[in-house]
JSON list of C-alpha atoms in Angstrom, two decimals:
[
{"chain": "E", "resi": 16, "resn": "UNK", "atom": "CA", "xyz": [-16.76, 7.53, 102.56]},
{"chain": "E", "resi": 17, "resn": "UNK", "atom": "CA", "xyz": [-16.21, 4.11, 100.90]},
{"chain": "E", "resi": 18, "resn": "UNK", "atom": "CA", "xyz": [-16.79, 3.88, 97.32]},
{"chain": "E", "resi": 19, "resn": "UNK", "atom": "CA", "xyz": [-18.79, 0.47, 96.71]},
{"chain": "E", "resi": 20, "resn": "UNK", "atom": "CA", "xyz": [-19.82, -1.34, 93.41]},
{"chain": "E", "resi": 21, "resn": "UNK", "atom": "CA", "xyz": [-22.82, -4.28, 93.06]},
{"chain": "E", "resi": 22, "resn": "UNK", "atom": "CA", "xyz": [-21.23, -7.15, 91.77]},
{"chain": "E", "resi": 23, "resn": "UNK", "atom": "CA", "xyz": [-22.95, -10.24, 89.75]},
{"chain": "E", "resi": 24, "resn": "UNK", "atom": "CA", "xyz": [-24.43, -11.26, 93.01]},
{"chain": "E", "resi": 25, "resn": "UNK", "atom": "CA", "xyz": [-25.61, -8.33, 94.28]},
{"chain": "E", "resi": 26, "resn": "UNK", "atom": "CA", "xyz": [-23.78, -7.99, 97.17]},
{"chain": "E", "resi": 27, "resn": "UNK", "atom": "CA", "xyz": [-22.66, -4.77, 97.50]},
{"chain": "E", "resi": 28, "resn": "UNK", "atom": "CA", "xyz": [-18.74, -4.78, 98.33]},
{"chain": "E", "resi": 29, "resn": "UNK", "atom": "CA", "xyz": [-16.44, -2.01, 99.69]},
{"chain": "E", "resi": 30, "resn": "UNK", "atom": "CA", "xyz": [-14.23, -1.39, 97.55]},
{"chain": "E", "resi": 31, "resn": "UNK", "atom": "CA", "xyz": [-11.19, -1.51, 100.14]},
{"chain": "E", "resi": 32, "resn": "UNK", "atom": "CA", "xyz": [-11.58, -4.63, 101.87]},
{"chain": "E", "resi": 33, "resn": "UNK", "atom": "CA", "xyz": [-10.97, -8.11, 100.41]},
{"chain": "E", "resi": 34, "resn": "UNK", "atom": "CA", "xyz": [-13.65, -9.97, 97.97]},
{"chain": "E", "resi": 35, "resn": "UNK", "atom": "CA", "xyz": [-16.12, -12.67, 99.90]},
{"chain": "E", "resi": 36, "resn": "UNK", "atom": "CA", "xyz": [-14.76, -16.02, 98.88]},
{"chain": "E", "resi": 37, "resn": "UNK", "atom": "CA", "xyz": [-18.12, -16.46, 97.36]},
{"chain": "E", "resi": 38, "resn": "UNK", "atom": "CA", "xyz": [-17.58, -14.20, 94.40]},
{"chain": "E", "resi": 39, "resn": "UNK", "atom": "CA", "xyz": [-14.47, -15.47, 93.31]},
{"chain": "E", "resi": 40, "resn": "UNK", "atom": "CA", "xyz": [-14.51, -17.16, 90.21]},
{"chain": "E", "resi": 41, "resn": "UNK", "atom": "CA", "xyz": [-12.83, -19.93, 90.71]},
{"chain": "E", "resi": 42, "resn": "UNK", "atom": "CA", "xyz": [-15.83, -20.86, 93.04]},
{"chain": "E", "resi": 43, "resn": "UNK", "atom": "CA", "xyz": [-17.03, -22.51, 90.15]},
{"chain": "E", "resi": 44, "resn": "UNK", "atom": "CA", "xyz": [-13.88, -24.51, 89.13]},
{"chain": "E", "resi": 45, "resn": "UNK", "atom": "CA", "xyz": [-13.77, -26.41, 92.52]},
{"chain": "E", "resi": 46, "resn": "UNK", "atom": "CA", "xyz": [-13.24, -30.04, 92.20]},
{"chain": "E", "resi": 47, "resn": "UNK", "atom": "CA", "xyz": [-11.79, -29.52, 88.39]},
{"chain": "E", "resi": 48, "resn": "UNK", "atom": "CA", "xyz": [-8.25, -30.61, 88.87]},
{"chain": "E", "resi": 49, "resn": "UNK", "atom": "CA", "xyz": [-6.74, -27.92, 86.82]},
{"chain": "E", "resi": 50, "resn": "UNK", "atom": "CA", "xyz": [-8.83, -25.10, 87.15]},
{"chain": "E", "resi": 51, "resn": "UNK", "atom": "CA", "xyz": [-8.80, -24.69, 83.17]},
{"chain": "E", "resi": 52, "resn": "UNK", "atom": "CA", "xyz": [-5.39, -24.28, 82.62]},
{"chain": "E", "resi": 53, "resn": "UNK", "atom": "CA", "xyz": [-4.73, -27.78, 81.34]},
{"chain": "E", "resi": 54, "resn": "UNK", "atom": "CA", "xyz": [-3.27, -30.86, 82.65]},
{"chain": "E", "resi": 55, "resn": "UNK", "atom": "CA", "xyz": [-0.13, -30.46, 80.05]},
{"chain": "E", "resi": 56, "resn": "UNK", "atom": "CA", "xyz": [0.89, -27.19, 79.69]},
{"chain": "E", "resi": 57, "resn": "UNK", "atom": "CA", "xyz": [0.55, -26.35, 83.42]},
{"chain": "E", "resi": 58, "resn": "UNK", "atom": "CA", "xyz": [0.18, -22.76, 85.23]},
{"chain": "E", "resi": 59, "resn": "UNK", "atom": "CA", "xyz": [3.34, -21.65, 85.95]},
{"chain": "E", "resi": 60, "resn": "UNK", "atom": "CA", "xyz": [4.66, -18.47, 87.10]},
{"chain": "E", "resi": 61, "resn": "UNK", "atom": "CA", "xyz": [6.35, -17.03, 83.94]},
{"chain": "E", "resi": 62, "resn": "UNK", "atom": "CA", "xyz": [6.69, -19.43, 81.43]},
{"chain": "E", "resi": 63, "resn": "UNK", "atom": "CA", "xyz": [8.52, -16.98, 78.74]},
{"chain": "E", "resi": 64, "resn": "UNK", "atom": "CA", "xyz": [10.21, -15.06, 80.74]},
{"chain": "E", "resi": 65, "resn": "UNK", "atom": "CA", "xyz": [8.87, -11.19, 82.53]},
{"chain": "E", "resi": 66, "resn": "UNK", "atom": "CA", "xyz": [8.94, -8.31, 80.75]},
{"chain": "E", "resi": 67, "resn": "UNK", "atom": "CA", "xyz": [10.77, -7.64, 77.36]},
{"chain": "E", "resi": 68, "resn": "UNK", "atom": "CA", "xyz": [13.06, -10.84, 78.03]},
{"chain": "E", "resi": 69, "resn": "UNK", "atom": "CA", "xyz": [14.01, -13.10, 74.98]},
{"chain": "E", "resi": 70, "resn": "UNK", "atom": "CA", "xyz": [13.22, -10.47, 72.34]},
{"chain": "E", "resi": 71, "resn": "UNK", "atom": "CA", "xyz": [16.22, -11.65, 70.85]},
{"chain": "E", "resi": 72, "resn": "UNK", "atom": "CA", "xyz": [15.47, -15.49, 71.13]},
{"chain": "E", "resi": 73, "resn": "UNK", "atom": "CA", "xyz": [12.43, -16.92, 71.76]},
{"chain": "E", "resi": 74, "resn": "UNK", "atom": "CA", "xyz": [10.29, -13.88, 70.95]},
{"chain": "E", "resi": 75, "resn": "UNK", "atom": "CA", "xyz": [11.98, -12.50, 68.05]},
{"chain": "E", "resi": 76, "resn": "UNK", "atom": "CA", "xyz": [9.33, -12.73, 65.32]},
{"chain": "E", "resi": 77, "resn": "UNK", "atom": "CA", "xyz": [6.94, -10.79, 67.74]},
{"chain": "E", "resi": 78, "resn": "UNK", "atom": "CA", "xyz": [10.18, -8.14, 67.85]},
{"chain": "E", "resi": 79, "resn": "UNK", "atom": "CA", "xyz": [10.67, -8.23, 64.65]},
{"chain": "E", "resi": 80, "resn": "UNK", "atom": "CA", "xyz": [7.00, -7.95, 63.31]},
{"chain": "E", "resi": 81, "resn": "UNK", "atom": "CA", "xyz": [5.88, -5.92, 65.83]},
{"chain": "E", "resi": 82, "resn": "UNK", "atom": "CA", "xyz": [9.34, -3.49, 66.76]},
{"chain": "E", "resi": 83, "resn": "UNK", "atom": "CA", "xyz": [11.06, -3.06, 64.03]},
{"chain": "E", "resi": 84, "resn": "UNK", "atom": "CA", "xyz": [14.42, -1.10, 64.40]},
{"chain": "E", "resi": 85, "resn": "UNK", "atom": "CA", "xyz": [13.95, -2.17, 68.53]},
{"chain": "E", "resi": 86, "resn": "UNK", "atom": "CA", "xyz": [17.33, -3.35, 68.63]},
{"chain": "E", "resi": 87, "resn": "UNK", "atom": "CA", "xyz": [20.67, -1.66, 67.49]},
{"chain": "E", "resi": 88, "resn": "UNK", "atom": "CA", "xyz": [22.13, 1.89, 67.16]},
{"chain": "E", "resi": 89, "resn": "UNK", "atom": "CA", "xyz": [21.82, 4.48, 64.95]},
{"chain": "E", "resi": 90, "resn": "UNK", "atom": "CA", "xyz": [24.11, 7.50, 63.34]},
{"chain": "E", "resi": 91, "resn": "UNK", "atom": "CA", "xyz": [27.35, 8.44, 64.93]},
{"chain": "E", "resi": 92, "resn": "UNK", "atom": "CA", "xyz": [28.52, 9.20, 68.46]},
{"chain": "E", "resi": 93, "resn": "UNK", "atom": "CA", "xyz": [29.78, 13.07, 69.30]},
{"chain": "E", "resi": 94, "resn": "UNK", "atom": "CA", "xyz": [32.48, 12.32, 72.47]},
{"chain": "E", "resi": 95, "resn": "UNK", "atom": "CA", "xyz": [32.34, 15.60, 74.75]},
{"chain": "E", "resi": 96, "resn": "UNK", "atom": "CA", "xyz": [29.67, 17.61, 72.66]},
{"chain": "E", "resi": 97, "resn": "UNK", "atom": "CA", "xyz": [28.87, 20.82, 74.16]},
{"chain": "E", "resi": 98, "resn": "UNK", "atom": "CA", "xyz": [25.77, 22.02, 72.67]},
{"chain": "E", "resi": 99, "resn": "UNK", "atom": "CA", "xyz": [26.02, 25.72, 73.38]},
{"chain": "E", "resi": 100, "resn": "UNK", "atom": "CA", "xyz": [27.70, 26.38, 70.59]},
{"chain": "E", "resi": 101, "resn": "UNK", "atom": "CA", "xyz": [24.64, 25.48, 68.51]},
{"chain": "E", "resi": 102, "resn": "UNK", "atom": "CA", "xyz": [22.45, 27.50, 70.22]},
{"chain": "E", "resi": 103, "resn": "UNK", "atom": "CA", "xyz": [21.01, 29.80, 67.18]},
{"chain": "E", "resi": 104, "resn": "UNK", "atom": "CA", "xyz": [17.49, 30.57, 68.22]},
{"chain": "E", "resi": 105, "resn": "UNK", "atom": "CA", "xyz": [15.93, 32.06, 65.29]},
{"chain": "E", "resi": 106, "resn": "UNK", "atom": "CA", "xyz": [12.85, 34.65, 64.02]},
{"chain": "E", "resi": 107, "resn": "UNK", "atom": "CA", "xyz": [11.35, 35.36, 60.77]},
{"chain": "E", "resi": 108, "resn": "UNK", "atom": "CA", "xyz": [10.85, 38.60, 59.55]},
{"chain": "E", "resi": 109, "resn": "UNK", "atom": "CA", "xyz": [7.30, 39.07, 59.83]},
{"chain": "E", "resi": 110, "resn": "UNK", "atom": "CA", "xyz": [8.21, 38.30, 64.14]},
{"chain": "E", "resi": 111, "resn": "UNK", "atom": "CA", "xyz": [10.35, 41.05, 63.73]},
{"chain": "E", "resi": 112, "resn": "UNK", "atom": "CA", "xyz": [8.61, 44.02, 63.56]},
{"chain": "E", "resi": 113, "resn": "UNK", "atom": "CA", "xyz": [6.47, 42.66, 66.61]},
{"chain": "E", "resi": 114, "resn": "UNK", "atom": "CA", "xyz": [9.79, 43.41, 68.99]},
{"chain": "E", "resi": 115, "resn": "UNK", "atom": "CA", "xyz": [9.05, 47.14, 68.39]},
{"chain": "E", "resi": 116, "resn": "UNK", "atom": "CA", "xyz": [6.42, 48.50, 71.12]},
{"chain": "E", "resi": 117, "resn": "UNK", "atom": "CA", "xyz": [2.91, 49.12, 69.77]},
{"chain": "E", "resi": 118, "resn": "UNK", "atom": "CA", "xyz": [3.74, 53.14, 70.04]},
{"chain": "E", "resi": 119, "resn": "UNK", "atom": "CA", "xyz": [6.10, 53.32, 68.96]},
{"chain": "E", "resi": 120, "resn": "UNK", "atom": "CA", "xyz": [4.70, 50.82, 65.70]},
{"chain": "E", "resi": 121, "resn": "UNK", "atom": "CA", "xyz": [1.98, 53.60, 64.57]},
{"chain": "E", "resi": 122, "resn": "UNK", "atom": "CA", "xyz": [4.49, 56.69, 64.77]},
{"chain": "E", "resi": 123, "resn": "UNK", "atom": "CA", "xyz": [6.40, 54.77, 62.11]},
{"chain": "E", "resi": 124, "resn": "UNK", "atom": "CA", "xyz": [3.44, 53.77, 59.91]},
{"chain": "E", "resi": 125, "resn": "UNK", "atom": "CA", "xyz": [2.56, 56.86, 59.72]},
{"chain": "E", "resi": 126, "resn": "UNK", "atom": "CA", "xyz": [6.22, 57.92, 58.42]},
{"chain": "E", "resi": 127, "resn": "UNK", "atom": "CA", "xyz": [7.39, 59.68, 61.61]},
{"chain": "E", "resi": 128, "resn": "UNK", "atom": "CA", "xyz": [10.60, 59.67, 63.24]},
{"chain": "E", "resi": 129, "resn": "UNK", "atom": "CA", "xyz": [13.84, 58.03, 62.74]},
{"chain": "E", "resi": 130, "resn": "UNK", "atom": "CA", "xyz": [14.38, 54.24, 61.91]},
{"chain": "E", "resi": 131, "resn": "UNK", "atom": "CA", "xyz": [14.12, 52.54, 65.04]},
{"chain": "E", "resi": 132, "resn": "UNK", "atom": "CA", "xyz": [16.87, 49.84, 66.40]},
{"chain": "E", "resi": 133, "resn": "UNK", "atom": "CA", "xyz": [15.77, 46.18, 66.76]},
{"chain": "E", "resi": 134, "resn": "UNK", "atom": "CA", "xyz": [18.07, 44.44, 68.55]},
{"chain": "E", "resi": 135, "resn": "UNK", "atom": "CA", "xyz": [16.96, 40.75, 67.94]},
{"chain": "E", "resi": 136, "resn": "UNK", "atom": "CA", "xyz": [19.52, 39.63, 70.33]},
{"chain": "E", "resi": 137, "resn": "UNK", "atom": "CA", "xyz": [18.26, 41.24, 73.32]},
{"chain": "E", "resi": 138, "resn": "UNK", "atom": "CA", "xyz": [15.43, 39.73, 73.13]},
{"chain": "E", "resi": 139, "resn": "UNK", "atom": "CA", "xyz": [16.76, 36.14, 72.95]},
{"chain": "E", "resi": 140, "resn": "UNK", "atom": "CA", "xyz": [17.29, 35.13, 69.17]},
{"chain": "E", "resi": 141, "resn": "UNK", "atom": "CA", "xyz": [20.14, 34.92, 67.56]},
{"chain": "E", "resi": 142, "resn": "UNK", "atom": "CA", "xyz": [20.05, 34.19, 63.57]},
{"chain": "E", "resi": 143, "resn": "UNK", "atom": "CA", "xyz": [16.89, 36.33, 61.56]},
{"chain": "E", "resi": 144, "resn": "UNK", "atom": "CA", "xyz": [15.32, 34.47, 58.77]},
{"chain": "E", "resi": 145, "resn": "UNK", "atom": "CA", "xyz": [13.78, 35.67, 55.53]},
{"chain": "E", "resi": 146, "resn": "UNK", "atom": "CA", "xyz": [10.23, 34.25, 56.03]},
{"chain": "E", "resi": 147, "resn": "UNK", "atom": "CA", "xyz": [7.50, 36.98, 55.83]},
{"chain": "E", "resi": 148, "resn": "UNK", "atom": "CA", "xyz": [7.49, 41.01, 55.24]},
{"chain": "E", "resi": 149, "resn": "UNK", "atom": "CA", "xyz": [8.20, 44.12, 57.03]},
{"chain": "E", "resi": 150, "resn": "UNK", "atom": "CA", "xyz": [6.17, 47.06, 56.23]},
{"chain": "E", "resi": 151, "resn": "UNK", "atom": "CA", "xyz": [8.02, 49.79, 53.93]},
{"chain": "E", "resi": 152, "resn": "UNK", "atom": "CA", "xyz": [9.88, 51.38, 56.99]},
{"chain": "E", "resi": 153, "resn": "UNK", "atom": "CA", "xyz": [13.33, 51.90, 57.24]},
{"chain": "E", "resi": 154, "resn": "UNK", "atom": "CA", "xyz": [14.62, 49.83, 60.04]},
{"chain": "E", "resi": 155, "resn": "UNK", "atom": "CA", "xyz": [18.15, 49.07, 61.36]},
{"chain": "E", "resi": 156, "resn": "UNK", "atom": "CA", "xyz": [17.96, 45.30, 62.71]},
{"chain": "E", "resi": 157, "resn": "UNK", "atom": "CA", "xyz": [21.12, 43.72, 64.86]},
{"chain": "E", "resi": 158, "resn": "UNK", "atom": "CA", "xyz": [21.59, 40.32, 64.61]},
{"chain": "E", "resi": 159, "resn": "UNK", "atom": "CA", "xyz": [24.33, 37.55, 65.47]},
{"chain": "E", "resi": 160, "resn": "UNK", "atom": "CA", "xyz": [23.48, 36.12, 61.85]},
{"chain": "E", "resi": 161, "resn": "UNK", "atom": "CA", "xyz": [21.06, 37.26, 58.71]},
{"chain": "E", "resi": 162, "resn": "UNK", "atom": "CA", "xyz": [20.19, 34.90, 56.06]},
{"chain": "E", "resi": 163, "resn": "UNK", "atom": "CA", "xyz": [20.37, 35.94, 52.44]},
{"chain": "E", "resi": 164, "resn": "UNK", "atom": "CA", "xyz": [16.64, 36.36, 51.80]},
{"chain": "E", "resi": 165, "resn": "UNK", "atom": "CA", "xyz": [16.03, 38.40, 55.12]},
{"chain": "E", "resi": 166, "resn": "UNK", "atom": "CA", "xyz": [19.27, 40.67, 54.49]},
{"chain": "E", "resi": 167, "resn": "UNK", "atom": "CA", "xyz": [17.83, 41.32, 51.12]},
{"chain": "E", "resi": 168, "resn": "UNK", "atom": "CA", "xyz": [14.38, 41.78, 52.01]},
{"chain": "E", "resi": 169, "resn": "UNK", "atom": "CA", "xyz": [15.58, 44.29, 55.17]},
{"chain": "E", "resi": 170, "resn": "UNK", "atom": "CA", "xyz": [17.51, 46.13, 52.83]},
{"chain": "E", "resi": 171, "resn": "UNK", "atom": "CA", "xyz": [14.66, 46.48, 50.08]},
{"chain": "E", "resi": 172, "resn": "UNK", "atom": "CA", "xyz": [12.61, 48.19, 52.95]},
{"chain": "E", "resi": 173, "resn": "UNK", "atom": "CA", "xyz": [15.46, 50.52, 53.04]},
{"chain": "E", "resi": 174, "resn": "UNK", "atom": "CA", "xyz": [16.61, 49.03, 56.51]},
{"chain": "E", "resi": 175, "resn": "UNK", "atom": "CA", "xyz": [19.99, 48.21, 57.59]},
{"chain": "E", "resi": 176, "resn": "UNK", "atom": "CA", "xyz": [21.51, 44.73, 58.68]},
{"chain": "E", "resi": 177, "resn": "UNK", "atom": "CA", "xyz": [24.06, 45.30, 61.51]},
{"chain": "E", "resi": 178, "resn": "UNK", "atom": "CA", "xyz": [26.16, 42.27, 63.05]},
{"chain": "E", "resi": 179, "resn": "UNK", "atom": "CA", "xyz": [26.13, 42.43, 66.81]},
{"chain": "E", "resi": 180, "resn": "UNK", "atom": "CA", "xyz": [28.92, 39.85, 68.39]}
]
């Protein structure tokens, strides 16, 4: 199946195979010498150059208008940086007490059983952050890192912060 569209004559025209000559619109420009691209200025292939070129010469107030900052380099380079050691994924607090299972979650609400161990690290994050609250449950939390807010606000639950290597 052929997809076909009516064109301005009303022939209708498989999409696929070439235009009839007779829709073509320089039809009308026959006998016209230039074919409305002027006798002067002429229709050549790429006049100013394909692409991006001259953005530096002849097209530079379009660059420069247009593209700011196109050009150049910014900030320092790092030779040989190994990222890993950045990797610090992080959680809040209030993500926290989502790692314990759901269970497990209303035994403790209720104010059964001992504190439970989060470790934070075995489930992929590294550094906990202070944003958020954890219910009023004692809870011991390892962590690679704690940040001052979420060690204070861990300990005010009557948790514990323990650094895990």
């Amino acid at each position: 199946p052929v997809a076909s569209t009516i064109t301005e004559a009303h022939f209708v025209v498989p999409k696929e195979t070439n235009m009839p000559t007779t829709l073509h619109k320089n039809r009308k420009k026959r006998g016209h010498v230039s074919a409305g691209h002027g006798r002067i200025g002429k229709h050549r292939k790429h006049p100013s150059g394909r692409g991006n070129a001259g953005g530096q010469h002849h097209h530079r107030t379009n660059f420069d208008k247009y593209h700011p900052g196109y050009f150049g380099k910014v900030g320092m380079r790092y030779f040989n940086k190994c990222t890993q050691k950045y990797h610090c994924p992080t959680i809040n607090l209030d993500k926290v007490w989502s790692l314990v299972p759901e269970e497990q979650r209303a035994t403790l609400l209720k104010g059964g059983a001992e504190a439970p161990v989060i470790d934070v690290v075995s489930h992929g994050y590294f550094k906990v952050l202070g944003n958020g609250t954890l219910p009023n449950v004692p809870v011991v939390v390892r962590a690679k890192f704690f940040s001052k807010l979420a060690e204070q606000r861990i300990k005010a639950a009557g948790g514990v912060c323990e650094l895990s290597a």
